[in-house]
Amino acid sequence: SQTIHQWPATLVQPVGSPLSLECTVEGTSNPNLYWYRQAAGRGLQLLFYSVGIGQISSEVPQNLSASRPQDRQFILSSKKLLLSDSGFYLCAWSVNGGGSYEQYFGPGTRLTVT
Amino acid sequence: LAKTTQPISMDSYEGQEVNITCSHNNIATNDYITWYQQFPSQGPRFIIQGYKTKVTNEVASLFIPADRKSSTLSLPRVSLSDTAVYYCLVGDEDSNYQLIWGAGTKLIIKP
């Protein structure tokens, strides 16, 4: 069966510090991978998606970046965090292609920028 | 970009049937309609997906009219544990990967 891992579960970082969140998927190959952010009481905002190693598409201009160094690894990074980067970060995967958006989400990382 | 519209919140009582409707006027021809459930501090969980007419699983039913410009999630005999935020997800006609999430409907089930 497939599983998705995210870490850390919670993170408190000062403004201006770097960020690295990691997501890994097990039990499937060549998945689509996604990073979302959710502000308190709001819906999901798609940040990045990837259809393959090294292929990253950005949905929202910001100080965040994503990388996919391996087939089942997706990393979200920032060189300098802003207060507005606080939120609940979710990684997800789906089967590649077909117009089907059945996604499977990780447990999330709660980021607080102080 | 396509937009989806859902009621912001709904209340119901245990044992009742709950219907949540999502409007999606620009749905892509080949795309599916997918609904998710989210509890606080958790990632969304897939509920049901459909393309046309009616789909039913052990959790819910999904009704989609012929023009596919809307969909209705039906939860039979809800319980307190169904209190959550429900999202509908559709594709966008301009890009396969522009995933448009509705704002979500906060469903509160009362005893």
mmCIF file of C-alpha atoms in Angstrom:
data_model
loop_
_atom_site.group_PDB
_atom_site.id
_atom_site.type_symbol
_atom_site.label_atom_id
_atom_site.label_comp_id
_atom_site.label_asym_id
_atom_site.label_seq_id
_atom_site.Cartn_x
_atom_site.Cartn_y
_atom_site.Cartn_z
ATOM 1 C CA SER A 1 0.000 0.000 0.000
ATOM 2 C CA GLN A 2 1.020 3.600 -0.518
ATOM 3 C CA THR A 3 2.049 5.921 2.283
ATOM 4 C CA ILE A 4 3.139 9.532 2.369
ATOM 5 C CA HIS A 5 5.379 11.047 4.996
ATOM 6 C CA GLN A 6 5.991 14.648 5.920
ATOM 7 C CA TRP A 7 8.298 16.122 8.477
ATOM 8 C CA PRO A 8 8.553 17.873 10.732
ATOM 9 C CA ALA A 9 5.003 17.918 12.098
ATOM 10 C CA THR A 10 5.427 21.367 13.634
ATOM 11 C CA LEU A 11 8.022 24.073 13.188
ATOM 12 C CA VAL A 12 8.593 27.494 14.680
ATOM 13 C CA GLN A 13 11.064 29.639 12.780
ATOM 14 C CA PRO A 14 12.136 33.297 13.050
ATOM 15 C CA VAL A 15 11.622 35.721 10.202
ATOM 16 C CA GLY A 16 14.518 35.611 7.773
ATOM 17 C CA SER A 17 15.550 32.054 8.587
ATOM 18 C CA PRO A 18 15.707 29.286 5.951
ATOM 19 C CA LEU A 19 13.169 26.511 5.559
ATOM 20 C CA SER A 20 13.263 22.947 4.356
ATOM 21 C CA LEU A 21 10.232 20.662 4.461
ATOM 22 C CA GLU A 22 10.473 17.157 3.128
ATOM 23 C CA CYS A 23 7.874 14.805 1.751
ATOM 24 C CA THR A 24 8.381 11.214 0.662
ATOM 25 C CA VAL A 25 5.992 8.706 -0.860
ATOM 26 C CA GLU A 26 6.236 4.941 -0.610
ATOM 27 C CA GLY A 27 4.545 2.193 -2.554
ATOM 28 C CA THR A 28 4.104 3.927 -5.905
ATOM 29 C CA SER A 29 6.321 5.110 -8.730
ATOM 30 C CA ASN A 30 6.300 8.220 -10.912
ATOM 31 C CA PRO A 31 3.578 9.983 -8.912
ATOM 32 C CA ASN A 32 2.447 13.551 -9.385
ATOM 33 C CA LEU A 33 3.514 15.473 -6.301
ATOM 34 C CA TYR A 34 2.011 18.629 -4.848
ATOM 35 C CA TRP A 35 2.737 21.209 -2.174
ATOM 36 C CA TYR A 36 -0.183 23.132 -0.720
ATOM 37 C CA ARG A 37 -0.467 25.788 1.947
ATOM 38 C CA GLN A 38 -3.492 26.377 4.074
ATOM 39 C CA ALA A 39 -3.926 29.500 6.171
ATOM 40 C CA ALA A 40 -6.041 29.258 9.296
ATOM 41 C CA GLY A 41 -9.707 28.859 8.419
ATOM 42 C CA ARG A 42 -9.034 28.999 4.694
ATOM 43 C CA GLY A 43 -9.029 26.624 1.744
ATOM 44 C CA LEU A 44 -6.021 24.977 0.125
ATOM 45 C CA GLN A 45 -3.667 27.004 -2.045
ATOM 46 C CA LEU A 46 -1.609 25.024 -4.552
ATOM 47 C CA LEU A 47 2.027 26.152 -4.388
ATOM 48 C CA PHE A 48 3.932 23.696 -6.579
ATOM 49 C CA TYR A 49 3.313 20.530 -8.501
ATOM 50 C CA SER A 50 5.658 18.072 -10.164
ATOM 51 C CA VAL A 51 5.053 15.418 -12.808
ATOM 52 C CA GLY A 52 8.575 13.977 -12.680
ATOM 53 C CA ILE A 53 12.109 14.290 -11.341
ATOM 54 C CA GLY A 54 13.388 17.820 -11.775
ATOM 55 C CA GLN A 55 10.063 19.024 -13.212
ATOM 56 C CA ILE A 56 8.527 21.693 -11.019
ATOM 57 C CA SER A 57 5.698 24.069 -11.807
ATOM 58 C CA SER A 58 4.952 27.028 -9.594
ATOM 59 C CA GLU A 59 1.437 28.293 -9.113
ATOM 60 C CA VAL A 60 2.001 31.306 -6.902
ATOM 61 C CA PRO A 61 4.976 33.738 -7.066
ATOM 62 C CA GLN A 62 6.607 33.890 -3.646
ATOM 63 C CA ASN A 63 9.810 33.347 -1.774
ATOM 64 C CA LEU A 64 9.345 29.597 -1.709
ATOM 65 C CA SER A 65 10.857 27.025 -4.035
ATOM 66 C CA ALA A 66 10.442 23.308 -4.554
ATOM 67 C CA SER A 67 12.672 20.527 -5.778
ATOM 68 C CA ARG A 68 12.212 16.892 -6.680
ATOM 69 C CA PRO A 69 15.604 15.236 -6.470
ATOM 70 C CA GLN A 70 14.197 11.702 -6.550
ATOM 71 C CA ASP A 71 11.047 10.145 -7.966
ATOM 72 C CA ARG A 72 9.263 9.974 -4.631
ATOM 73 C CA GLN A 73 10.826 12.900 -2.782
ATOM 74 C CA PHE A 74 9.521 16.450 -2.816
ATOM 75 C CA ILE A 75 11.168 19.288 -0.914
ATOM 76 C CA LEU A 76 9.831 22.745 -0.132
ATOM 77 C CA SER A 77 12.398 25.407 0.666
ATOM 78 C CA SER A 78 12.886 29.043 1.423
ATOM 79 C CA LYS A 79 16.033 31.096 1.847
ATOM 80 C CA LYS A 80 14.361 33.713 4.041
ATOM 81 C CA LEU A 81 11.011 33.186 5.707
ATOM 82 C CA LEU A 82 8.390 35.918 5.924
ATOM 83 C CA LEU A 83 5.657 36.255 8.538
ATOM 84 C CA SER A 84 3.156 35.576 5.767
ATOM 85 C CA ASP A 85 4.698 32.128 5.226
ATOM 86 C CA SER A 86 3.033 30.851 8.391
ATOM 87 C CA GLY A 87 0.477 28.168 7.721
ATOM 88 C CA PHE A 88 -0.274 24.503 7.381
ATOM 89 C CA TYR A 89 1.800 22.913 4.621
ATOM 90 C CA LEU A 90 0.492 19.798 2.982
ATOM 91 C CA CYS A 91 2.179 17.452 0.562
ATOM 92 C CA ALA A 92 0.083 15.218 -1.673
ATOM 93 C CA TRP A 93 0.517 12.674 -4.426
ATOM 94 C CA SER A 94 -1.669 11.374 -7.228
ATOM 95 C CA VAL A 95 -1.427 8.891 -10.046
ATOM 96 C CA ASN A 96 0.099 10.537 -13.092
ATOM 97 C CA GLY A 97 -2.327 11.750 -15.770
ATOM 98 C CA GLY A 98 -5.901 10.988 -16.768
ATOM 99 C CA GLY A 99 -7.654 14.121 -15.570
ATOM 100 C CA SER A 100 -8.345 12.441 -12.286
ATOM 101 C CA TYR A 101 -7.536 14.437 -9.201
ATOM 102 C CA GLU A 102 -7.729 11.769 -6.560
ATOM 103 C CA GLN A 103 -4.968 12.938 -4.300
ATOM 104 C CA TYR A 104 -3.570 11.468 -1.140
ATOM 105 C CA PHE A 105 -2.350 13.858 1.494
ATOM 106 C CA GLY A 106 0.345 13.686 4.103
ATOM 107 C CA PRO A 107 -0.197 14.635 7.752
ATOM 108 C CA GLY A 108 1.018 18.197 7.186
ATOM 109 C CA THR A 109 3.531 20.561 8.779
ATOM 110 C CA ARG A 110 2.330 23.427 10.943
ATOM 111 C CA LEU A 111 4.765 26.308 10.346
ATOM 112 C CA THR A 112 4.777 29.383 12.555
ATOM 113 C CA VAL A 113 7.059 32.223 11.568
ATOM 114 C CA THR A 114 7.776 34.590 14.463
ATOM 115 C CA LEU B 1 -9.244 30.001 -14.214
ATOM 116 C CA ALA B 2 -12.259 27.958 -13.341
ATOM 117 C CA LYS B 3 -14.017 28.840 -10.139
ATOM 118 C CA THR B 4 -16.035 26.741 -7.805
ATOM 119 C CA THR B 5 -18.697 27.981 -5.460
ATOM 120 C CA GLN B 6 -19.890 26.202 -2.334
ATOM 121 C CA PRO B 7 -21.933 27.325 0.662
ATOM 122 C CA ILE B 8 -19.630 28.575 3.394
ATOM 123 C CA SER B 9 -21.343 26.579 6.120
ATOM 124 C CA MET B 10 -24.197 24.201 6.795
ATOM 125 C CA ASP B 11 -25.813 22.761 9.902
ATOM 126 C CA SER B 12 -27.680 19.518 10.257
ATOM 127 C CA TYR B 13 -28.606 16.896 12.822
ATOM 128 C CA GLU B 14 -27.554 13.355 13.427
ATOM 129 C CA GLY B 15 -29.384 10.847 11.283
ATOM 130 C CA GLN B 16 -30.300 13.346 8.575
ATOM 131 C CA GLU B 17 -29.224 13.307 4.943
ATOM 132 C CA VAL B 18 -26.981 16.237 4.004
ATOM 133 C CA ASN B 19 -26.537 17.579 0.477
ATOM 134 C CA ILE B 20 -23.698 19.989 -0.387
ATOM 135 C CA THR B 21 -23.683 21.566 -3.838
ATOM 136 C CA CYS B 22 -20.672 22.888 -5.736
ATOM 137 C CA SER B 23 -20.906 25.054 -8.877
ATOM 138 C CA HIS B 24 -18.136 24.757 -11.494
ATOM 139 C CA ASN B 25 -19.066 26.486 -14.723
ATOM 140 C CA ASN B 26 -15.718 26.022 -16.547
ATOM 141 C CA ILE B 27 -15.092 22.372 -15.860
ATOM 142 C CA ALA B 28 -12.838 20.733 -18.448
ATOM 143 C CA THR B 29 -14.306 18.169 -20.827
ATOM 144 C CA ASN B 30 -12.110 15.313 -19.630
ATOM 145 C CA ASP B 31 -11.905 16.215 -15.976
ATOM 146 C CA TYR B 32 -13.516 14.590 -12.996
ATOM 147 C CA ILE B 33 -15.214 16.111 -9.992
ATOM 148 C CA THR B 34 -13.680 15.099 -6.705
ATOM 149 C CA TRP B 35 -14.780 15.725 -3.141
ATOM 150 C CA TYR B 36 -12.628 15.752 -0.042
ATOM 151 C CA GLN B 37 -13.248 15.860 3.685
ATOM 152 C CA GLN B 38 -10.913 17.632 6.082
ATOM 153 C CA PHE B 39 -10.777 17.521 9.863
ATOM 154 C CA PRO B 40 -8.836 20.169 11.820
ATOM 155 C CA SER B 41 -5.043 19.827 11.629
ATOM 156 C CA GLN B 42 -5.243 16.950 9.175
ATOM 157 C CA GLY B 43 -4.748 16.637 5.455
ATOM 158 C CA PRO B 44 -7.873 16.288 3.296
ATOM 159 C CA ARG B 45 -9.205 12.809 2.720
ATOM 160 C CA PHE B 46 -10.672 11.636 -0.576
ATOM 161 C CA ILE B 47 -14.415 10.919 -0.370
ATOM 162 C CA ILE B 48 -15.725 10.345 -3.865
ATOM 163 C CA GLN B 49 -15.114 11.138 -7.505
ATOM 164 C CA GLY B 50 -17.316 11.139 -10.572
ATOM 165 C CA TYR B 51 -17.606 12.272 -14.171
ATOM 166 C CA LYS B 52 -21.307 12.195 -14.947
ATOM 167 C CA THR B 53 -24.682 11.116 -13.546
ATOM 168 C CA LYS B 54 -24.433 9.355 -10.187
ATOM 169 C CA VAL B 55 -21.666 7.664 -8.252
ATOM 170 C CA THR B 56 -22.132 5.911 -4.922
ATOM 171 C CA ASN B 57 -19.670 4.359 -2.491
ATOM 172 C CA GLU B 58 -19.853 3.233 1.103
ATOM 173 C CA VAL B 59 -19.501 6.798 2.370
ATOM 174 C CA ALA B 60 -21.410 9.114 0.042
ATOM 175 C CA SER B 61 -23.173 9.674 -3.262
ATOM 176 C CA LEU B 62 -22.276 12.191 -5.926
ATOM 177 C CA PHE B 63 -24.879 13.579 -8.295
ATOM 178 C CA ILE B 64 -23.748 15.330 -11.487
ATOM 179 C CA PRO B 65 -26.224 16.767 -14.004
ATOM 180 C CA ALA B 66 -25.774 16.360 -17.749
ATOM 181 C CA ASP B 67 -24.164 19.781 -18.236
ATOM 182 C CA ARG B 68 -21.651 18.999 -15.430
ATOM 183 C CA LYS B 69 -21.670 22.629 -14.297
ATOM 184 C CA SER B 70 -22.473 21.615 -10.757
ATOM 185 C CA SER B 71 -22.313 18.610 -8.476
ATOM 186 C CA THR B 72 -23.969 17.577 -5.233
ATOM 187 C CA LEU B 73 -22.341 15.546 -2.518
ATOM 188 C CA SER B 74 -24.877 13.570 -0.522
ATOM 189 C CA LEU B 75 -24.054 12.194 2.924
ATOM 190 C CA PRO B 76 -26.693 9.746 4.183
ATOM 191 C CA ARG B 77 -27.582 9.575 7.858
ATOM 192 C CA VAL B 78 -24.823 11.822 9.160
ATOM 193 C CA SER B 79 -23.263 11.463 12.592
ATOM 194 C CA LEU B 80 -21.329 13.863 14.803
ATOM 195 C CA SER B 81 -18.086 12.553 13.307
ATOM 196 C CA ASP B 82 -19.090 13.940 9.920
ATOM 197 C CA THR B 83 -18.491 17.450 11.250
ATOM 198 C CA ALA B 84 -15.705 18.665 8.959
ATOM 199 C CA VAL B 85 -14.927 20.926 6.015
ATOM 200 C CA TYR B 86 -15.860 19.525 2.609
ATOM 201 C CA TYR B 87 -14.127 20.613 -0.600
ATOM 202 C CA CYS B 88 -14.944 20.005 -4.224
ATOM 203 C CA LEU B 89 -12.116 19.832 -6.745
ATOM 204 C CA VAL B 90 -12.355 20.156 -10.514
ATOM 205 C CA GLY B 91 -9.912 20.526 -13.353
ATOM 206 C CA ASP B 92 -9.422 23.746 -15.268
ATOM 207 C CA GLU B 93 -9.954 23.931 -19.028
ATOM 208 C CA ASP B 94 -6.793 25.948 -19.567
ATOM 209 C CA SER B 95 -4.348 23.642 -17.876
ATOM 210 C CA ASN B 96 -4.411 20.055 -16.744
ATOM 211 C CA TYR B 97 -2.632 20.932 -13.535
ATOM 212 C CA GLN B 98 -4.360 24.111 -12.472
ATOM 213 C CA LEU B 99 -6.169 22.528 -9.576
ATOM 214 C CA ILE B 100 -8.963 24.733 -8.345
ATOM 215 C CA TRP B 101 -10.229 24.052 -4.859
ATOM 216 C CA GLY B 102 -13.483 25.444 -3.624
ATOM 217 C CA ALA B 103 -13.401 27.493 -0.458
ATOM 218 C CA GLY B 104 -14.939 24.564 1.328
ATOM 219 C CA THR B 105 -18.164 24.045 3.207
ATOM 220 C CA LYS B 106 -17.969 23.778 6.974
ATOM 221 C CA LEU B 107 -20.528 21.176 7.963
ATOM 222 C CA ILE B 108 -21.601 21.077 11.597
ATOM 223 C CA ILE B 109 -23.638 18.133 12.789
ATOM 224 C CA LYS B 110 -25.635 18.617 15.945
ATOM 225 C CA PRO B 111 -26.932 15.917 18.306
#
